[in-house]
Amino acid sequence: MTDTPITDAFLYDRSGYRYDIADPRWRGDDGTALAMSALPGITKDRIVTSDRSLWRYQAAIPVDARHRVSLGEGCTPMVPMDWSGRRVHFKLEWFNPTSSFKDRGVAVMVSHLVAQGADHVLEDSSGNGGSSVAAYSAAAGIRAKIIVPESTSAAKILQVRAYGAQIELVAGTREQVSQEAIRQSEQIRYASHNWHPFFLQGTKTVAYEMWEDLGFRAPDNVVLVAGAGSNVLGCDIAFSELLEAGQIAHRPRLFVGQPEHWATIADTVNGLDPAEREPRVPTIAEGAAIADPVRLPEAVDAIRRSGGAAVAVSEEMIRKAVRKLASRGLYAEPTSCVAAAALDHFIAEGAIGASETTVVVLTGAGTKSSEKMAGIFDDDRTSHQGQRA
């Protein structure tokens, strides 16, 4: 058994109503997303150093170790580089098994669902979440159905099918895909990376790794892309736990970027009305194209609590970030590159200092969005050819 005191933990909705941690529900009676009560965190002596996966932090994960479903997720590299005169650490989350940070949350979520006896799960996704749920369901020996937008990258759809999951393509927006999944969740256990509280218990481990890799110190700044905000919330949870456990001296500032037409979290942080950005045109950062994050108030509170900030970045800024990262050997998908575009913005405005320790989380590999990456670099080639002519 895990040594986390899970008997003391509980789930609660936005109204404050409590639910048993073993309750199979995925949202509260009030219709809001569930959160988990504060856990005690971890001290460095409780890290299982022989385990090269996120489960080295088992003491901070409220899942019975006997039901662990793992493909070796976590322990991703954190590579220091010079960036605009600053030493910036890039956390390469595409070293996870399905080439996306989603594996952290899905590993913990699926382990919890397996412990509850689930044998068939449902997920809706713009691609990476679906790939991950399909993979971990295969590892667990359970069935999975993945509902995705018709516009999802072919490489992500292929990956879902390769794992043996059933896939359903839905026309319309990301929100319409989610609505269809919620409708079908009446028949199939909903393993939603946006809704399920145990998903965040996995994403928080990226912050534990930053802490450990920096010599058990907190960075000054963490720069993230946000769609639904699960990395924002995961970092907030982990750094709160580490503060409570007396393991870090300060809470890192969370700096968040979003595509400009899908910047609900950033707009809310900045006191703007997200509805004024209509119409919501397609973005090359497909993984962050979420108009109505189900944990919007919590994500906004996390950014403000950290003393951080959020920004909406243009498509051209994202394309520039893709090219800038690639020129340094980092082939990140456009969604990931929103974080690098935000980094440039916050450096330019002086929010991130040259002497500070900054970590940028790159959430997924460029190979996950081959068509969009080809479009960016084909445009470059065409432009160069035109200049030579």
mmCIF file of C-alpha atoms in Angstrom, residues 20-239:
data_model
loop_
_atom_site.group_PDB
_atom_site.id
_atom_site.type_symbol
_atom_site.label_atom_id
_atom_site.label_comp_id
_atom_site.label_asym_id
_atom_site.label_seq_id
_atom_site.Cartn_x
_atom_site.Cartn_y
_atom_site.Cartn_z
ATOM 1 C CA ASP A 20 -15.385 9.853 -0.589
ATOM 2 C CA ILE A 21 -12.093 9.399 -2.424
ATOM 3 C CA ALA A 22 -13.335 6.015 -3.689
ATOM 4 C CA ASP A 23 -16.519 7.508 -5.185
ATOM 5 C CA PRO A 24 -16.503 6.668 -8.931
ATOM 6 C CA ARG A 25 -17.978 10.035 -9.888
ATOM 7 C CA TRP A 26 -16.004 12.399 -12.150
ATOM 8 C CA ARG A 27 -17.793 15.649 -11.223
ATOM 9 C CA GLY A 28 -19.745 17.039 -8.303
ATOM 10 C CA ASP A 29 -23.473 17.179 -7.769
ATOM 11 C CA ASP A 30 -23.215 20.896 -8.543
ATOM 12 C CA GLY A 31 -21.834 20.087 -12.010
ATOM 13 C CA THR A 32 -18.336 21.371 -11.282
ATOM 14 C CA ALA A 33 -14.990 19.598 -11.484
ATOM 15 C CA LEU A 34 -13.786 17.772 -8.382
ATOM 16 C CA ALA A 35 -10.610 18.599 -6.499
ATOM 17 C CA MET A 36 -8.712 16.560 -3.943
ATOM 18 C CA SER A 37 -8.157 17.737 -0.401
ATOM 19 C CA ALA A 38 -4.651 18.887 0.426
ATOM 20 C CA LEU A 39 -2.130 16.074 0.814
ATOM 21 C CA PRO A 40 0.915 16.345 3.102
ATOM 22 C CA GLY A 41 3.509 16.370 0.335
ATOM 23 C CA ILE A 42 6.825 14.600 0.371
ATOM 24 C CA THR A 43 10.273 14.997 1.847
ATOM 25 C CA LYS A 44 13.385 14.040 -0.095
ATOM 26 C CA ASP A 45 14.066 11.030 2.139
ATOM 27 C CA ARG A 46 10.772 9.455 0.984
ATOM 28 C CA ILE A 47 11.694 9.453 -2.713
ATOM 29 C CA VAL A 48 12.082 5.904 -4.043
ATOM 30 C CA THR A 49 15.353 6.611 -5.820
ATOM 31 C CA SER A 50 15.536 3.134 -7.364
ATOM 32 C CA ASP A 51 12.376 3.826 -9.380
ATOM 33 C CA ARG A 52 13.038 5.677 -12.644
ATOM 34 C CA SER A 53 9.481 6.882 -13.152
ATOM 35 C CA LEU A 54 7.078 9.349 -11.559
ATOM 36 C CA TRP A 55 6.234 6.605 -9.080
ATOM 37 C CA ARG A 56 9.442 7.479 -7.243
ATOM 38 C CA TYR A 57 7.086 10.014 -5.596
ATOM 39 C CA GLN A 58 4.640 7.285 -4.587
ATOM 40 C CA ALA A 59 4.433 8.792 -1.103
ATOM 41 C CA ALA A 60 2.705 11.831 -2.632
ATOM 42 C CA ILE A 61 0.389 9.889 -4.973
ATOM 43 C CA PRO A 62 -2.941 8.720 -3.473
ATOM 44 C CA VAL A 63 -3.130 5.411 -5.383
ATOM 45 C CA ASP A 64 -2.570 1.943 -4.005
ATOM 46 C CA ALA A 65 0.763 0.790 -5.450
ATOM 47 C CA ARG A 66 -0.657 -2.690 -6.075
ATOM 48 C CA HIS A 67 -2.836 -1.272 -8.848
ATOM 49 C CA ARG A 68 -0.124 0.761 -10.536
ATOM 50 C CA VAL A 69 -0.324 0.937 -14.343
ATOM 51 C CA SER A 70 2.987 2.237 -15.611
ATOM 52 C CA LEU A 71 4.898 2.511 -18.868
ATOM 53 C CA GLY A 72 7.877 4.280 -17.303
ATOM 54 C CA GLU A 73 6.390 7.784 -17.417
ATOM 55 C CA GLY A 74 8.144 10.711 -15.783
ATOM 56 C CA CYS A 75 11.810 11.412 -15.078
ATOM 57 C CA THR A 76 12.007 13.481 -18.265
ATOM 58 C CA PRO A 77 15.154 15.485 -19.068
ATOM 59 C CA MET A 78 15.493 19.125 -18.036
ATOM 60 C CA VAL A 79 17.964 20.679 -20.460
ATOM 61 C CA PRO A 80 19.657 24.030 -19.702
ATOM 62 C CA MET A 81 20.182 26.371 -22.659
ATOM 63 C CA ASP A 82 21.052 29.972 -23.328
ATOM 64 C CA TRP A 83 17.903 31.875 -24.315
ATOM 65 C CA SER A 84 18.074 35.623 -24.863
ATOM 66 C CA GLY A 85 21.000 35.902 -22.487
ATOM 67 C CA ARG A 86 19.358 33.789 -19.814
ATOM 68 C CA ARG A 87 20.070 30.241 -18.694
ATOM 69 C CA VAL A 88 16.695 28.558 -19.145
ATOM 70 C CA HIS A 89 15.870 24.929 -18.361
ATOM 71 C CA PHE A 90 13.579 23.197 -20.857
ATOM 72 C CA LYS A 91 11.611 20.266 -19.445
ATOM 73 C CA LEU A 92 11.196 17.832 -22.347
ATOM 74 C CA GLU A 93 7.911 16.078 -21.696
ATOM 75 C CA TRP A 94 7.947 14.243 -25.030
ATOM 76 C CA PHE A 95 10.259 11.721 -23.383
ATOM 77 C CA ASN A 96 7.124 10.265 -21.798
ATOM 78 C CA PRO A 97 5.918 6.970 -23.353
ATOM 79 C CA THR A 98 3.370 8.464 -25.790
ATOM 80 C CA SER A 99 5.459 11.620 -26.369
ATOM 81 C CA SER A 100 3.294 13.889 -24.267
ATOM 82 C CA PHE A 101 3.015 15.174 -20.689
ATOM 83 C CA LYS A 102 -0.485 13.674 -20.577
ATOM 84 C CA ASP A 103 1.081 10.328 -19.628
ATOM 85 C CA ARG A 104 1.761 11.623 -16.123
ATOM 86 C CA GLY A 105 -1.874 12.301 -15.344
ATOM 87 C CA VAL A 106 -3.231 9.339 -17.271
ATOM 88 C CA ALA A 107 -0.929 6.860 -15.516
ATOM 89 C CA VAL A 108 -2.286 7.909 -12.123
ATOM 90 C CA MET A 109 -5.891 8.263 -13.329
ATOM 91 C CA VAL A 110 -5.980 4.845 -15.033
ATOM 92 C CA SER A 111 -4.296 3.226 -12.020
ATOM 93 C CA HIS A 112 -7.067 4.654 -9.834
ATOM 94 C CA LEU A 113 -9.802 3.508 -12.235
ATOM 95 C CA VAL A 114 -8.337 0.006 -12.432
ATOM 96 C CA ALA A 115 -8.318 -0.118 -8.631
ATOM 97 C CA GLN A 116 -12.031 0.700 -8.797
ATOM 98 C CA GLY A 117 -12.661 -2.187 -11.171
ATOM 99 C CA ALA A 118 -13.096 -0.269 -14.438
ATOM 100 C CA ASP A 119 -12.820 -2.421 -17.564
ATOM 101 C CA HIS A 120 -13.961 0.094 -20.196
ATOM 102 C CA VAL A 121 -13.168 3.824 -20.258
ATOM 103 C CA LEU A 122 -14.080 6.836 -22.366
ATOM 104 C CA GLU A 123 -11.978 9.912 -23.154
ATOM 105 C CA ASP A 124 -12.434 13.008 -25.324
ATOM 106 C CA SER A 125 -9.352 14.761 -26.589
ATOM 107 C CA SER A 126 -7.770 16.941 -29.248
ATOM 108 C CA GLY A 127 -5.198 14.185 -29.640
ATOM 109 C CA ASN A 128 -2.519 13.746 -26.964
ATOM 110 C CA GLY A 129 -4.891 12.880 -24.131
ATOM 111 C CA GLY A 130 -6.616 10.305 -26.308
ATOM 112 C CA SER A 131 -3.308 8.731 -27.314
ATOM 113 C CA SER A 132 -2.313 8.472 -23.691
ATOM 114 C CA VAL A 133 -5.580 6.976 -22.425
ATOM 115 C CA ALA A 134 -5.477 4.475 -25.302
ATOM 116 C CA ALA A 135 -1.918 3.441 -24.388
ATOM 117 C CA TYR A 136 -2.491 3.051 -20.662
ATOM 118 C CA SER A 137 -5.766 1.223 -21.210
ATOM 119 C CA ALA A 138 -3.863 -1.218 -23.408
ATOM 120 C CA ALA A 139 -1.246 -1.596 -20.680
ATOM 121 C CA ALA A 140 -3.990 -2.226 -18.124
ATOM 122 C CA GLY A 141 -5.805 -4.711 -20.351
ATOM 123 C CA ILE A 142 -9.029 -2.700 -20.469
ATOM 124 C CA ARG A 143 -11.061 -1.292 -23.364
ATOM 125 C CA ALA A 144 -10.976 2.370 -24.359
ATOM 126 C CA LYS A 145 -13.078 4.585 -26.591
ATOM 127 C CA ILE A 146 -11.583 7.918 -27.653
ATOM 128 C CA ILE A 147 -13.680 10.745 -29.090
ATOM 129 C CA VAL A 148 -11.695 13.368 -31.011
ATOM 130 C CA PRO A 149 -12.387 16.359 -33.286
ATOM 131 C CA GLU A 150 -12.309 15.634 -37.012
ATOM 132 C CA SER A 151 -9.481 18.185 -37.282
ATOM 133 C CA THR A 152 -7.150 16.150 -35.037
ATOM 134 C CA SER A 153 -3.696 15.477 -36.492
ATOM 135 C CA ALA A 154 -3.511 12.231 -38.447
ATOM 136 C CA ALA A 155 -0.455 11.131 -36.439
ATOM 137 C CA LYS A 156 -2.415 11.335 -33.188
ATOM 138 C CA ILE A 157 -5.388 9.441 -34.633
ATOM 139 C CA LEU A 158 -3.048 6.735 -35.922
ATOM 140 C CA GLN A 159 -1.442 6.416 -32.500
ATOM 141 C CA VAL A 160 -4.835 5.912 -30.816
ATOM 142 C CA ARG A 161 -5.757 3.211 -33.327
ATOM 143 C CA ALA A 162 -2.386 1.496 -32.965
ATOM 144 C CA TYR A 163 -3.065 0.924 -29.260
ATOM 145 C CA GLY A 164 -6.297 -0.851 -30.163
ATOM 146 C CA ALA A 165 -8.716 1.759 -28.883
ATOM 147 C CA GLN A 166 -12.036 2.503 -30.552
ATOM 148 C CA ILE A 167 -12.017 5.996 -32.033
ATOM 149 C CA GLU A 168 -14.903 8.274 -32.953
ATOM 150 C CA LEU A 169 -14.425 11.458 -34.969
ATOM 151 C CA VAL A 170 -16.823 14.296 -34.215
ATOM 152 C CA ALA A 171 -17.408 17.366 -36.367
ATOM 153 C CA GLY A 172 -17.471 20.738 -34.652
ATOM 154 C CA THR A 173 -15.597 22.458 -31.869
ATOM 155 C CA ARG A 174 -13.592 20.946 -29.023
ATOM 156 C CA GLU A 175 -16.519 21.796 -26.712
ATOM 157 C CA GLN A 176 -18.939 19.849 -28.918
ATOM 158 C CA VAL A 177 -16.603 16.859 -28.707
ATOM 159 C CA SER A 178 -16.628 17.157 -24.914
ATOM 160 C CA GLN A 179 -20.423 17.387 -24.851
ATOM 161 C CA GLU A 180 -20.683 14.184 -26.878
ATOM 162 C CA ALA A 181 -18.330 12.420 -24.468
ATOM 163 C CA ILE A 182 -20.348 13.571 -21.473
ATOM 164 C CA ARG A 183 -23.484 12.201 -23.144
ATOM 165 C CA GLN A 184 -21.828 8.819 -23.690
ATOM 166 C CA SER A 185 -20.364 8.788 -20.173
ATOM 167 C CA GLU A 186 -23.729 7.547 -18.943
ATOM 168 C CA GLN A 187 -22.787 4.150 -20.420
ATOM 169 C CA ILE A 188 -18.955 4.142 -20.213
ATOM 170 C CA ARG A 189 -16.693 5.158 -17.307
ATOM 171 C CA TYR A 190 -15.452 8.672 -18.098
ATOM 172 C CA ALA A 191 -11.655 8.910 -17.959
ATOM 173 C CA SER A 192 -11.451 12.594 -18.807
ATOM 174 C CA HIS A 193 -8.068 14.261 -18.403
ATOM 175 C CA ASN A 194 -9.896 17.581 -18.072
ATOM 176 C CA TRP A 195 -12.443 16.489 -15.457
ATOM 177 C CA HIS A 196 -10.953 13.656 -13.428
ATOM 178 C CA PRO A 197 -9.274 14.806 -10.163
ATOM 179 C CA PHE A 198 -6.716 11.990 -10.190
ATOM 180 C CA PHE A 199 -5.264 13.283 -13.459
ATOM 181 C CA LEU A 200 -3.908 16.308 -11.601
ATOM 182 C CA GLN A 201 -2.296 13.997 -9.048
ATOM 183 C CA GLY A 202 -0.128 12.772 -11.925
ATOM 184 C CA THR A 203 0.607 16.094 -13.594
ATOM 185 C CA LYS A 204 1.875 17.492 -10.297
ATOM 186 C CA THR A 205 4.902 15.191 -10.498
ATOM 187 C CA VAL A 206 6.523 17.433 -13.134
ATOM 188 C CA ALA A 207 7.001 20.001 -10.362
ATOM 189 C CA TYR A 208 8.440 17.375 -8.006
ATOM 190 C CA GLU A 209 11.002 16.555 -10.691
ATOM 191 C CA MET A 210 11.958 20.226 -11.077
ATOM 192 C CA TRP A 211 12.487 20.383 -7.326
ATOM 193 C CA GLU A 212 14.625 17.248 -7.251
ATOM 194 C CA ASP A 213 16.645 18.080 -10.380
ATOM 195 C CA LEU A 214 17.450 21.569 -9.078
ATOM 196 C CA GLY A 215 19.012 20.115 -5.945
ATOM 197 C CA PHE A 216 15.793 20.170 -3.921
ATOM 198 C CA ARG A 217 15.173 23.839 -4.610
ATOM 199 C CA ALA A 218 12.244 25.542 -6.282
ATOM 200 C CA PRO A 219 12.780 27.442 -9.525
ATOM 201 C CA ASP A 220 11.934 31.130 -9.522
ATOM 202 C CA ASN A 221 9.719 30.827 -12.581
ATOM 203 C CA VAL A 222 7.853 28.087 -14.422
ATOM 204 C CA VAL A 223 6.598 28.890 -17.930
ATOM 205 C CA LEU A 224 3.691 26.838 -19.257
ATOM 206 C CA VAL A 225 1.212 26.562 -22.084
ATOM 207 C CA ALA A 226 -2.380 26.182 -20.940
ATOM 208 C CA GLY A 227 -5.429 24.757 -22.630
ATOM 209 C CA ALA A 228 -7.498 23.393 -19.772
ATOM 210 C CA GLY A 229 -4.690 24.328 -17.361
ATOM 211 C CA SER A 230 -3.782 20.913 -15.948
ATOM 212 C CA ASN A 231 -0.056 21.687 -15.795
ATOM 213 C CA VAL A 232 -0.811 25.009 -14.123
ATOM 214 C CA LEU A 233 -2.918 23.235 -11.516
ATOM 215 C CA GLY A 234 -0.472 20.357 -11.144
ATOM 216 C CA CYS A 235 2.389 22.757 -10.418
ATOM 217 C CA ASP A 236 0.230 24.689 -7.978
ATOM 218 C CA ILE A 237 -0.661 21.497 -6.111
ATOM 219 C CA ALA A 238 2.921 20.198 -5.935
ATOM 220 C CA PHE A 239 4.544 23.459 -4.912
#
